[in-house]
Short mmCIF file of C-alpha atoms and ligand atoms in Angstrom, two decimals:
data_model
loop_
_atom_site.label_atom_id
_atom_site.label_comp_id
_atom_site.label_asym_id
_atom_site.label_seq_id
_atom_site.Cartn_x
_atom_site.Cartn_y
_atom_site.Cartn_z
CA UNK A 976 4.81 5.82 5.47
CA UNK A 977 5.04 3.17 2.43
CA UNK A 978 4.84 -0.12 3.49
CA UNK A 979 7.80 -2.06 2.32
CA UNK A 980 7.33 -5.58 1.89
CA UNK A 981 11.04 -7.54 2.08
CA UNK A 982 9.35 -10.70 3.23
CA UNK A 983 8.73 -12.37 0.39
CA UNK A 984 10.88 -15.57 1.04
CA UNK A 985 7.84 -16.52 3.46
CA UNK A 986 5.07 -15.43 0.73
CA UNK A 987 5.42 -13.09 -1.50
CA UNK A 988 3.35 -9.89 -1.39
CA UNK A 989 1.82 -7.92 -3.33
CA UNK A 990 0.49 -9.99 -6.21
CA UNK A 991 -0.77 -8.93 -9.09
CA UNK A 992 -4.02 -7.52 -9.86
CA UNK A 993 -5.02 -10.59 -11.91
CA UNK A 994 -4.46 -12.58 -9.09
CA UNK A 995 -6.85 -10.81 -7.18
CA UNK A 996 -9.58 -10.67 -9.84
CA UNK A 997 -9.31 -14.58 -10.35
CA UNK A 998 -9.72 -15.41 -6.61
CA UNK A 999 -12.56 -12.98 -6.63
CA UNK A 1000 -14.35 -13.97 -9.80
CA UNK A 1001 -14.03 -17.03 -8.50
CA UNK A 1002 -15.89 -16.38 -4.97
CA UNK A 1003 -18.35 -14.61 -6.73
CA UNK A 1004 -18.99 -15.90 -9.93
CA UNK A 1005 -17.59 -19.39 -10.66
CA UNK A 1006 -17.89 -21.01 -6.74
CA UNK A 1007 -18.27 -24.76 -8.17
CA UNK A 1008 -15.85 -27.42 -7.10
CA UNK A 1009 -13.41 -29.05 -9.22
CA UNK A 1010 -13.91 -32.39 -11.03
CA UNK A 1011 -16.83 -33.00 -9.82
CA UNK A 1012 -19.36 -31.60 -11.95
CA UNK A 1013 -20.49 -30.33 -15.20
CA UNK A 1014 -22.78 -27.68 -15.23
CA UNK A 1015 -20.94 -24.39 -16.73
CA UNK A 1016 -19.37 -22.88 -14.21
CA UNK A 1017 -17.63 -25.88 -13.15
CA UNK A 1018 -16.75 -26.72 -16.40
CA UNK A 1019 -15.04 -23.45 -16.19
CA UNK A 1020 -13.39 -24.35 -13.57
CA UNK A 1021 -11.91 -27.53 -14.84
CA UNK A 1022 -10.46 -25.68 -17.82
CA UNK A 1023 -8.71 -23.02 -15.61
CA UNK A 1024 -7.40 -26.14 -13.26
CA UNK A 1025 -5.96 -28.10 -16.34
CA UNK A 1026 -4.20 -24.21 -17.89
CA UNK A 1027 -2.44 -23.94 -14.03
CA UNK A 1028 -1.06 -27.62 -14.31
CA UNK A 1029 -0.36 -27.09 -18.10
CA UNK A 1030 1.42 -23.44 -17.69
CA UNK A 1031 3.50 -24.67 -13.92
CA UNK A 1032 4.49 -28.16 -15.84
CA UNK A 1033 5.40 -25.83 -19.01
CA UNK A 1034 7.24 -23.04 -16.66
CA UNK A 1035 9.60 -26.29 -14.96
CA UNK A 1036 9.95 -28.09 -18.71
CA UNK A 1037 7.63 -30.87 -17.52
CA UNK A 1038 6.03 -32.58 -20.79
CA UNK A 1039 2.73 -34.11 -18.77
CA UNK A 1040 0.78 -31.51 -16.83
CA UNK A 1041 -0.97 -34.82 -14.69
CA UNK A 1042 2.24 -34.77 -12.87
CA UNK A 1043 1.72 -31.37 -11.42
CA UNK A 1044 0.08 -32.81 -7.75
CA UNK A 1045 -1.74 -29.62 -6.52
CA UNK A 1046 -0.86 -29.18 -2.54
CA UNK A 1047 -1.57 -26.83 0.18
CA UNK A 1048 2.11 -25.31 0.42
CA UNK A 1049 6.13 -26.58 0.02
CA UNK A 1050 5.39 -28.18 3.59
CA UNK A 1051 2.46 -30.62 2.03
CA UNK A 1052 4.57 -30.79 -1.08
CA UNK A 1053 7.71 -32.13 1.28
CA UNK A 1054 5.10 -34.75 3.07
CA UNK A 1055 3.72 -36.14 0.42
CA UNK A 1056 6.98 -36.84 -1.80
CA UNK A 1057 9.12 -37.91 2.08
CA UNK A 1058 6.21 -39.55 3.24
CA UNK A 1059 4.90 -41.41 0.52
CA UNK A 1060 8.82 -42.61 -0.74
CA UNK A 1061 10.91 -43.99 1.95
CA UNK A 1062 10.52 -46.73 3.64
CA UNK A 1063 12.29 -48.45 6.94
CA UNK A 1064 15.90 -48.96 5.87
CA UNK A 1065 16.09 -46.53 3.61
CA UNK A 1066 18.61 -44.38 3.70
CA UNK A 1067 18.89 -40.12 2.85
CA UNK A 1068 21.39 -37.93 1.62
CA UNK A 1069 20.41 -34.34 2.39
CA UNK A 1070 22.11 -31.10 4.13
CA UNK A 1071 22.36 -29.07 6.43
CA UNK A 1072 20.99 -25.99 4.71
CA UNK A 1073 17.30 -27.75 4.60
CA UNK A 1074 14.15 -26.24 5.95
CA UNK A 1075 12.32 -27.47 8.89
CA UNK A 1076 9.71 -28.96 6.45
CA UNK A 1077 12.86 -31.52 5.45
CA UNK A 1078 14.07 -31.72 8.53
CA UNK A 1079 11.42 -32.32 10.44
CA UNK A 1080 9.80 -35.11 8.38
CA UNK A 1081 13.03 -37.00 8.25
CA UNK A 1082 13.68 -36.83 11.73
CA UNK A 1083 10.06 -38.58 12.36
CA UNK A 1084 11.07 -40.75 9.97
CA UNK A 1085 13.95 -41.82 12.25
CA UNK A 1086 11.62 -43.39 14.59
CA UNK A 1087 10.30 -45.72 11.74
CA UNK A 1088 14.20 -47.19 10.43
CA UNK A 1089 15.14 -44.70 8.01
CA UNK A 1090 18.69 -42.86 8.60
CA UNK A 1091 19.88 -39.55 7.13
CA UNK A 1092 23.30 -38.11 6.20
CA UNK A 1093 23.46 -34.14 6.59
CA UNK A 1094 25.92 -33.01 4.13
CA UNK A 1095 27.75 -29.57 5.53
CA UNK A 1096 28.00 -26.51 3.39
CA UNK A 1097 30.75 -23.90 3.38
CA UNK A 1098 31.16 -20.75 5.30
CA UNK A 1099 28.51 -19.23 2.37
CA UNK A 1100 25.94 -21.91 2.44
CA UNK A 1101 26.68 -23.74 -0.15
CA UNK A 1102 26.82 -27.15 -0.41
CA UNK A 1103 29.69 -29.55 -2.60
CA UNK A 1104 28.74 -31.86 -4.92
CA UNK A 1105 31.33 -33.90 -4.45
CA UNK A 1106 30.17 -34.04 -0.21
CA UNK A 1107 26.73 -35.74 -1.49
CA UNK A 1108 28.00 -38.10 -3.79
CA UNK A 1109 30.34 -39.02 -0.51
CA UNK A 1110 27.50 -39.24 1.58
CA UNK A 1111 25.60 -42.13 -0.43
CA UNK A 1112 25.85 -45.68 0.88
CA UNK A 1113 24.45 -48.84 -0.78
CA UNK A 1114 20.90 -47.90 1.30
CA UNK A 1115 20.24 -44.43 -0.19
CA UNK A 1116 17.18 -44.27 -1.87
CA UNK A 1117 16.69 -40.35 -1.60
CA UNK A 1118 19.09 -37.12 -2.42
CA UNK A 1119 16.64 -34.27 -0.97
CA UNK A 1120 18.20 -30.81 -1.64
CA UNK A 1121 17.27 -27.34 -1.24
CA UNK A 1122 17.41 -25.64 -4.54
CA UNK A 1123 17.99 -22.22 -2.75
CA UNK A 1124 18.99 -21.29 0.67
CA UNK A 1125 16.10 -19.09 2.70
CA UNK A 1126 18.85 -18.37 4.94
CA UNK A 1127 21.57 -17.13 2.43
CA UNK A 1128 20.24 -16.78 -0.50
CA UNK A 1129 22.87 -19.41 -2.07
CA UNK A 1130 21.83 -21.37 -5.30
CA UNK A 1131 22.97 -24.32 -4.82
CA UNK A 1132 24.36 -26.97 -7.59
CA UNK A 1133 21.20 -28.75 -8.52
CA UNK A 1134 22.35 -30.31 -11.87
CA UNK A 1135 25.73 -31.75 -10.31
CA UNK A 1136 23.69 -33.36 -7.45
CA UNK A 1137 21.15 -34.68 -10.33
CA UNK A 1138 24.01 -35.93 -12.65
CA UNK A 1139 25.35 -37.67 -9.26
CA UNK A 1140 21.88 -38.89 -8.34
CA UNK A 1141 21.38 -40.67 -12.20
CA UNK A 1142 25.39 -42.06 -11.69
CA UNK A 1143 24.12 -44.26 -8.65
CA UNK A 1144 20.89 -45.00 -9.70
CA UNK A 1145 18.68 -42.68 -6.63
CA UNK A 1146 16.31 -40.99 -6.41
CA UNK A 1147 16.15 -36.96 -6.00
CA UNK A 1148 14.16 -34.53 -4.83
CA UNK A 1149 14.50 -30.61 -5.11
CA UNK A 1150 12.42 -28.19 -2.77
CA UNK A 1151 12.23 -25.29 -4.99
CA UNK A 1152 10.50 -23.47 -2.81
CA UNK A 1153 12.81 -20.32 -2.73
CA UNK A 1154 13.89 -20.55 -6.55
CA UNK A 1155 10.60 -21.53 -8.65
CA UNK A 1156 9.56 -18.45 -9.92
CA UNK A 1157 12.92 -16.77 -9.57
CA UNK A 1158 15.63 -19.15 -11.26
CA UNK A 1159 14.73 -20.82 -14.26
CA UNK A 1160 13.97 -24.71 -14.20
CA UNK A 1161 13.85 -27.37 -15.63
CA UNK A 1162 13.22 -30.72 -14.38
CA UNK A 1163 15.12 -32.75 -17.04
CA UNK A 1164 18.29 -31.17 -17.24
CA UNK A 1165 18.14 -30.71 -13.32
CA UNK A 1166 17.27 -34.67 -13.30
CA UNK A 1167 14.98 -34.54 -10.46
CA UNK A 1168 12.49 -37.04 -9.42
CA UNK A 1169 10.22 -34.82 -7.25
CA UNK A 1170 10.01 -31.24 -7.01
CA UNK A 1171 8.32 -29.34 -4.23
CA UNK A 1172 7.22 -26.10 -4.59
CA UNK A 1173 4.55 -23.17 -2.68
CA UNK A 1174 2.30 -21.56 -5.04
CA UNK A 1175 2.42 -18.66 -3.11
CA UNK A 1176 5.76 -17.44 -2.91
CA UNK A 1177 7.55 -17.10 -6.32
CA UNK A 1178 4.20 -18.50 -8.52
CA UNK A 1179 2.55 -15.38 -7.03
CA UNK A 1180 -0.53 -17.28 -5.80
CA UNK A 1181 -2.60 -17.09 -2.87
CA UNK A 1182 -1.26 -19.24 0.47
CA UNK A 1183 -2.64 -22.26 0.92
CA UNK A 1184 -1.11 -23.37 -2.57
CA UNK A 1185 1.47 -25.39 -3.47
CA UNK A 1186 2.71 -28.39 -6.18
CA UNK A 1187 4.82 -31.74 -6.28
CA UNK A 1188 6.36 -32.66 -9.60
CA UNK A 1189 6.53 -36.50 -9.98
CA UNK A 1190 8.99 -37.79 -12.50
CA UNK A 1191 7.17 -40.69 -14.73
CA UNK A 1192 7.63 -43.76 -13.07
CA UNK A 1193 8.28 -42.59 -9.52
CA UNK A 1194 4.49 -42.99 -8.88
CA UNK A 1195 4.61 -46.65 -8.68
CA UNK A 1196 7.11 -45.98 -5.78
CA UNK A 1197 5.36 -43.09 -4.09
CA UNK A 1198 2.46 -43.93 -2.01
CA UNK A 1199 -0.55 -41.67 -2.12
CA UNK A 1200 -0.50 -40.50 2.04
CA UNK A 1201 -3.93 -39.41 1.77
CA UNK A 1202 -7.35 -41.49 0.49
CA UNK A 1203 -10.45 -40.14 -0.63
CA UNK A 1204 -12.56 -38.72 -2.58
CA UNK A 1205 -11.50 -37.78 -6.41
CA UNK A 1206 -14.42 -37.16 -8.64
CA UNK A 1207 -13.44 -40.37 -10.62
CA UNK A 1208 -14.02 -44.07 -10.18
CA UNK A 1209 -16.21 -43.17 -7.81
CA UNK A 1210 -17.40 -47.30 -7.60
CA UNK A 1211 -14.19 -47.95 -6.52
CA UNK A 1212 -12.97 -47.75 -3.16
CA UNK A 1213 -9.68 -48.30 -4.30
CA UNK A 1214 -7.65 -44.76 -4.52
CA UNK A 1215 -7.31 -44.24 -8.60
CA UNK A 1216 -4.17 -45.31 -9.63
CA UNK A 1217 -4.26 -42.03 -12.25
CA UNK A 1218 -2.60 -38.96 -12.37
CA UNK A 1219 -3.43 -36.67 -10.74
CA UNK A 1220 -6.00 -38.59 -8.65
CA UNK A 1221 -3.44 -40.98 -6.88
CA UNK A 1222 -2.25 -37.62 -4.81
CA UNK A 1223 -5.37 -35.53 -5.08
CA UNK A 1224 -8.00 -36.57 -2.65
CA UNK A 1225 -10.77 -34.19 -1.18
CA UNK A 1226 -11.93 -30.63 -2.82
CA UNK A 1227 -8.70 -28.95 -4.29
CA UNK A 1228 -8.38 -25.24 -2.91
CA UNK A 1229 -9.67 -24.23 -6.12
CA UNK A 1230 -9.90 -20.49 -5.40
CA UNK A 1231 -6.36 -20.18 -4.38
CA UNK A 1232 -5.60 -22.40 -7.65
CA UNK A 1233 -7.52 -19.67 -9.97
CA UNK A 1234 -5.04 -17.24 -8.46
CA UNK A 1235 -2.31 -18.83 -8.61
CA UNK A 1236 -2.92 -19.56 -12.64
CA UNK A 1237 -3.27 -15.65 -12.70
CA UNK A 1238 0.05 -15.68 -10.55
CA UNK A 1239 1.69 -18.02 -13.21
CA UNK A 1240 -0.15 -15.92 -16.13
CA UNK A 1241 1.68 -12.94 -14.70
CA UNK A 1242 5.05 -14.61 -14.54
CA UNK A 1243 5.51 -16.51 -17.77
CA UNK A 1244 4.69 -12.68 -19.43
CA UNK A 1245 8.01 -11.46 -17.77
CA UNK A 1246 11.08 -13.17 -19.09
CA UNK A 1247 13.56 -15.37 -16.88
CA UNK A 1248 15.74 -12.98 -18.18
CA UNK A 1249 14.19 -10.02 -16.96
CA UNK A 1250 13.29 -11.91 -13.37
CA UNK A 1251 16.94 -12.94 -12.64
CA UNK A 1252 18.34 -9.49 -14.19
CA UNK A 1253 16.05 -7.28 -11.97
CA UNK A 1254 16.65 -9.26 -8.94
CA UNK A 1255 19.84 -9.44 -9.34
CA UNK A 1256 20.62 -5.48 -9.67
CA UNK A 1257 18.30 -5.08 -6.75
CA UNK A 1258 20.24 -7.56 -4.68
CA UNK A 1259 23.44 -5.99 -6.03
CA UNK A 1260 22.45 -2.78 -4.96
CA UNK A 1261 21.61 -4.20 -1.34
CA UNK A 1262 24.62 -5.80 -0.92
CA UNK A 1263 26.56 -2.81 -2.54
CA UNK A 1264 24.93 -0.41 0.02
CA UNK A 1265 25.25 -2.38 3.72
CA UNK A 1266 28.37 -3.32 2.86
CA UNK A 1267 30.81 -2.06 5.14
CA UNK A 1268 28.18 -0.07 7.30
CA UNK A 1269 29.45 0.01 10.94
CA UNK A 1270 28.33 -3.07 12.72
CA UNK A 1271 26.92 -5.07 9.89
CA UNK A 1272 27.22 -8.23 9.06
CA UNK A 1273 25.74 -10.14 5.75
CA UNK A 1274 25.86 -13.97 5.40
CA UNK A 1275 25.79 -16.23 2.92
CA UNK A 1276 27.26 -15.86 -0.97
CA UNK A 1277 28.90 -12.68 -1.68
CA UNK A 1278 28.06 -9.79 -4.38
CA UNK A 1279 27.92 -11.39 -8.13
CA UNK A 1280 28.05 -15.23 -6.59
CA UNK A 1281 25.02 -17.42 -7.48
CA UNK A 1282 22.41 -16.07 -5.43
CA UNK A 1283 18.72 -14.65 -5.45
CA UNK A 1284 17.20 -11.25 -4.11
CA UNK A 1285 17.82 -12.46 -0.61
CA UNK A 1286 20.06 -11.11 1.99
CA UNK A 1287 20.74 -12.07 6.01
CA UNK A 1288 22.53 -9.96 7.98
CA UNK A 1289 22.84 -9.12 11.66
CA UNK A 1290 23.64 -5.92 13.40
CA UNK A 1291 26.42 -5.91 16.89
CA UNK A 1292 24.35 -5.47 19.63
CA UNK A 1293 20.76 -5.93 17.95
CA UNK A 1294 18.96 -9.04 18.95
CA UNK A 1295 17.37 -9.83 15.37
CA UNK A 1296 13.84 -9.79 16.62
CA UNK A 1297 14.51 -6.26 18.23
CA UNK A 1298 15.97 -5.11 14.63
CA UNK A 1299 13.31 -6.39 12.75
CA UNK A 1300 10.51 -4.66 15.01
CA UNK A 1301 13.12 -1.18 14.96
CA UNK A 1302 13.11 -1.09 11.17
CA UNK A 1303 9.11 -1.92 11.04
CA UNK A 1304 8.12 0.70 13.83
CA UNK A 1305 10.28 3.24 11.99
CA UNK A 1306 10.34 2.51 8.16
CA UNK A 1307 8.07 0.50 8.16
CA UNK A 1308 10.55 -1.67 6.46
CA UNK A 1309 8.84 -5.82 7.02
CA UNK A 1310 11.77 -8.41 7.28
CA UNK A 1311 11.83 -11.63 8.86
CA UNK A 1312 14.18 -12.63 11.94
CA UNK A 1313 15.26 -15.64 13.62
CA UNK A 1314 16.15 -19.22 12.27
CA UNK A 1315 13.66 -19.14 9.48
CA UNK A 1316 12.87 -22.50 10.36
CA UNK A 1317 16.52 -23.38 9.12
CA UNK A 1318 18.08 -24.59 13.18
CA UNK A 1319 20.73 -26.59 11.37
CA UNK A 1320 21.96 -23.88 8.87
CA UNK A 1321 22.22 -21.49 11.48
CA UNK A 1322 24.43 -23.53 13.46
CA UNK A 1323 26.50 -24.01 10.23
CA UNK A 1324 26.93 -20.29 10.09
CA UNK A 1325 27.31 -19.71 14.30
CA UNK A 1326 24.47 -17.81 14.21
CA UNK A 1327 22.43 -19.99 16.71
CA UNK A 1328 20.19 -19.14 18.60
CA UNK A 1329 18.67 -15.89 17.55
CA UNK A 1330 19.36 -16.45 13.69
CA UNK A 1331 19.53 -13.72 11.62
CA UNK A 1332 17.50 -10.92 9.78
CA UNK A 1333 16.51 -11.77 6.53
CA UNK A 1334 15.37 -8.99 3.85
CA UNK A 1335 13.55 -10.92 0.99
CA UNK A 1336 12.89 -9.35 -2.30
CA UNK A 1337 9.98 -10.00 -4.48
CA UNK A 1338 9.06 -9.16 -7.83
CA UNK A 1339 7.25 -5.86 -7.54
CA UNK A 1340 10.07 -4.66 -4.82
CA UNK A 1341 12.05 -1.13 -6.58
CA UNK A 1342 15.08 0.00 -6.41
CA UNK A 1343 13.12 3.22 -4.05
CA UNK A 1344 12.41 0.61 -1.51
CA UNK A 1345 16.22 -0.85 -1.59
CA UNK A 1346 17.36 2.67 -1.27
CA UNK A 1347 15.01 3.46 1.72
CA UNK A 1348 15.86 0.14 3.36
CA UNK A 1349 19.68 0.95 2.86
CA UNK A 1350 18.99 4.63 4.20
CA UNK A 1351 17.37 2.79 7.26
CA UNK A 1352 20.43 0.56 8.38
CA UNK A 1353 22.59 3.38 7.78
CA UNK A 1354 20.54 5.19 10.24
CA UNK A 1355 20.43 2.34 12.54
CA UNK A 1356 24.45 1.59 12.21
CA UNK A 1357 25.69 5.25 12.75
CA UNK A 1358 23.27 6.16 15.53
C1 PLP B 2403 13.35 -23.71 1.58
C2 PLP B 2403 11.93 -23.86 2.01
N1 PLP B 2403 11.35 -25.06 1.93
C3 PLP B 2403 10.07 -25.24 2.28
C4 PLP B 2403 9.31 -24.20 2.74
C5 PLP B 2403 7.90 -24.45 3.13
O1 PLP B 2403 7.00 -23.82 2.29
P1 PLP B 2403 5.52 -23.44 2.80
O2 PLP B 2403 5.68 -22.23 3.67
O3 PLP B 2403 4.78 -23.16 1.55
O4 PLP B 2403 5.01 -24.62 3.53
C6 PLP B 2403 9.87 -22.94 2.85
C7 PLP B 2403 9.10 -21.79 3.38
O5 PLP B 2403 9.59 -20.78 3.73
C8 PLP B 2403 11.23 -22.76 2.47
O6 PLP B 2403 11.83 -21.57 2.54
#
C-alpha cells in the first residue's frame, strides 16, 4: 500500500528531488563550513548561504537578506526572538491558540517578572483583533501571534494585529511556522518585528532548519542568547554587533541550509497562486467528503473560511491515538493525534485531554490520496 503522508504540519514530506541532490552534493562534494574559509568549495558554499537568505528574505518581502537569522527549527526561532527581547516587567499579549514553543518560553519567563495576557479565540480558533488590542496595558512590549493554527487550520488576522501593534507603539512577533510557504507574506504590510519560521515544513528543507526575521532596528533591543564563534572579528571577543553574526554563533547546519535553498528554489517556481489554489481544493474536497460522515467531528474554520490544507477532527468512541494507529495499520494513511503541542487551544475547543486527529496536507499531497483518506473514514464511520 501507498504511503500517504498527511503529516506535514510537523515537517513536511516528501521534498523535492533538488532538495535531496543539494544535501547530497553537499555531503559529498562541497563538505566545507560556512564563513570560515576560502578555498573553492567553501566559497561555494558561501554563495549558496547568501542565495537561501536572499530568496527566504525575497519570498517574505524582506529588503536585507542579513536579517534572515538561520536557526535550527520554529522552536530556536521562538527562543531566540522571546529570549533575547523581554525583559523583567515586561509585559505580553499573546493567545491561546499558541504552540508549546510560545507557551512554554513565556511561562519560564514568568519566573523572571514578565506577565502574559492569553487572548481567547472563538469556537473556530480564531482570534479578534479587537481582544488583543484590549489585552495591551502600558507594560506590553510584545504581541506574539500565531500566523496559523496547527490545531485548526485558522489564518488568523495578522495585518489587524500589526496595524494595532504600530497604533501603540509594540513590538510584534509572528510564528509563521504553519503559513510560510503556504500563505503569502510579507513582513511590511503584516508590520511584524520578528518572524519565526522552520525551514522544514512549508520551505521544504531538511529538519534541523529554521529562520528569524528581525525588523531593522529591533536588533539593538534583541540580545544575541548565544556567544561564539562567527568567522568574523575573530580578535574580538566581543559577539559582532553585525548582521547576521549577532545571532549566528557556531557552524551553521549548512547541509540542511543547501536543501532548504533547493526547498525555497522549488517553491518560488510554483506561484502563491497556484500553492493557496491547490491547497485549498484539496482541503475543500476533505472537508466536502467527512462532512456529515456518522460520528465525525471537524474543528476549527469551516469550508471556504480562511484556512490552510489542515483539518482536525475526532471520531465518537475513537481515542485519537487509537484512530491515528487504525488508519496507519490499514491505509497506511500517517496523521498526527493528540494536543499537537497546543494544551491551551485544546481546552479552548473542549477537546482536552486526548486532542484531536490532525490530517496535514503538503504540497505534493493529490487529490488520489484525499480520496483514499476520505474512503478510509468512511470505512471507519459506517463499520
Ligand atoms: C505553530 C507552530 N509553532 C512552532 C512550531 C515549532 O516548530 P519546530 O518543530 O520547527 O520547532 C510548530 C511545529 O509544529 C508549530 O506548529
Amino acid at each position: 500500500m501507498k504511503r500517504i503522508y498527511l503529516d506535514n504540519a510537523a515537517t513536511s514530506w516528501p521534498k523535492p528531488e533538488a532538495v535531496y541532490r543539494a544535501v547530497d552534493r553537499f555531503q559529498r562534494q562541497l563538505g566545507a563550513p560556512a564563513g570560515r574559509s576560502s578555498y573553492a568549495e567553501a566559497s561555494e558554499v558561501e554563495r549558496m548561504i547568501r542565495s537561501c537568505r536572499k530568496k527566504i528574505a525575497d519570498l517574505i518581502g524582506a529588503s536585507d537578506p542579513s536579517r534572515i537569522i538561520f536557526t535550527q527549527n520554529g522552536t530556536d526561532s521562538l527562543n531566540l526572538a522571546l529570549h533575547g527581547l523581554l525583559l523583567p516587567g515586561d509585559h505580553v499579549v499573546t493567545t491561546v491558540c499558541e504552540h508549546n514553543s510560545v507557551l512554554r518560553p513565556l511561562r519560564f519567563l514568568a519566573e523572571r517578572g514578565i506577565t502574559t495576557t492569553y487572548v481567547p479565540c472563538d469556537g473556530h480558533g480564531y482570534v479578534g483583533p479587537e481582544a488583543v488590542a484590549k489585552a495591551i496595558t502600558p507594560k506590553t512590549r510584545l504581541i506574539a501571534v500565531i500566523h496559523v493554527s496547527n490545531v485548526t487550520g485558522a489564518v488568523q488576522p495578522a495585518e489587524a494585529v500589526g496595524r494595532i501593534a504600530a497604533e501603540r507603539g509594540v513590538l510584534f512577533l509572528l510564528d509563521a511556522a504553519q503559513s510560510l510557504g503556504h500563505v503569502p507574506i510579507n513582513v511590511g504590510s503584516l508590520g511584524c518585528h520578528l518572524l519565526a519560521a522552520p525551514g522544514h515544513k512549508g520551505l521544504l528543507g531538511p529538519l534541523g532548519t529554521g529562520v528569524l526575521y528581525v525588523a531593522p532596528g529591533v536588533e539593538e533591543h534583541l540580545i544575541p542568547i548565544r556567544q561564539g564563534g562567527t568567522g568574523t572579528r575573530s580578535d574580538e571577543d566581543r559577539q559582532p554587533d553585525s548582521l547576521p553574526d549577532r545571532y549566528e554563533s557556531g557552524n551553521l547546519n549548512v547541509p540542511g541550509i543547501a536543501g532548504l535553498e533547493a526547498g525555497v528554489t522549488h517553491l518560488r517556481q510554483l506561484s502563491e497562486s497556484h500553492i493557496l489554489a491547490n491547497s485549498r481544493a484539496l482541503v475543500q474536497r476533505l472537508l466536502a467528503g467527512l462532512t456529515g460522515l456518522p460520528g465525525l467531528r471537524l474543528f476549527g474554520p469551516p469550508s471556504g473560511a480562511d484556512r490552510v490544507g489542515l483539518v482536525s477532527l475526532n471520531v465518537a468512541s475513537y481515542d485519537p491515538q487509537e484512530l491515528a494507529a487504525v488508519l496507519d495499520a490499514n491505509w497506511r494513511v500517517q496523521s498526527r493525534a493528540g494536543l499537537h503541542c497546543a494544551p491551551r487551544m485544546h481546552a479552548a475547543l473542549g477537546t482536552s485531554p486526548s486532542g484531536t486527529l490532525r490530517l496535514s496536507l503538503g504540497h505534493f499531497s493529490t487529490q488520489d490520496e484525499i480520496d483514499s483518506t476520505i474512503d478510509a473514514f468512511t470505512e471507519i464511520c459506517r463499520s
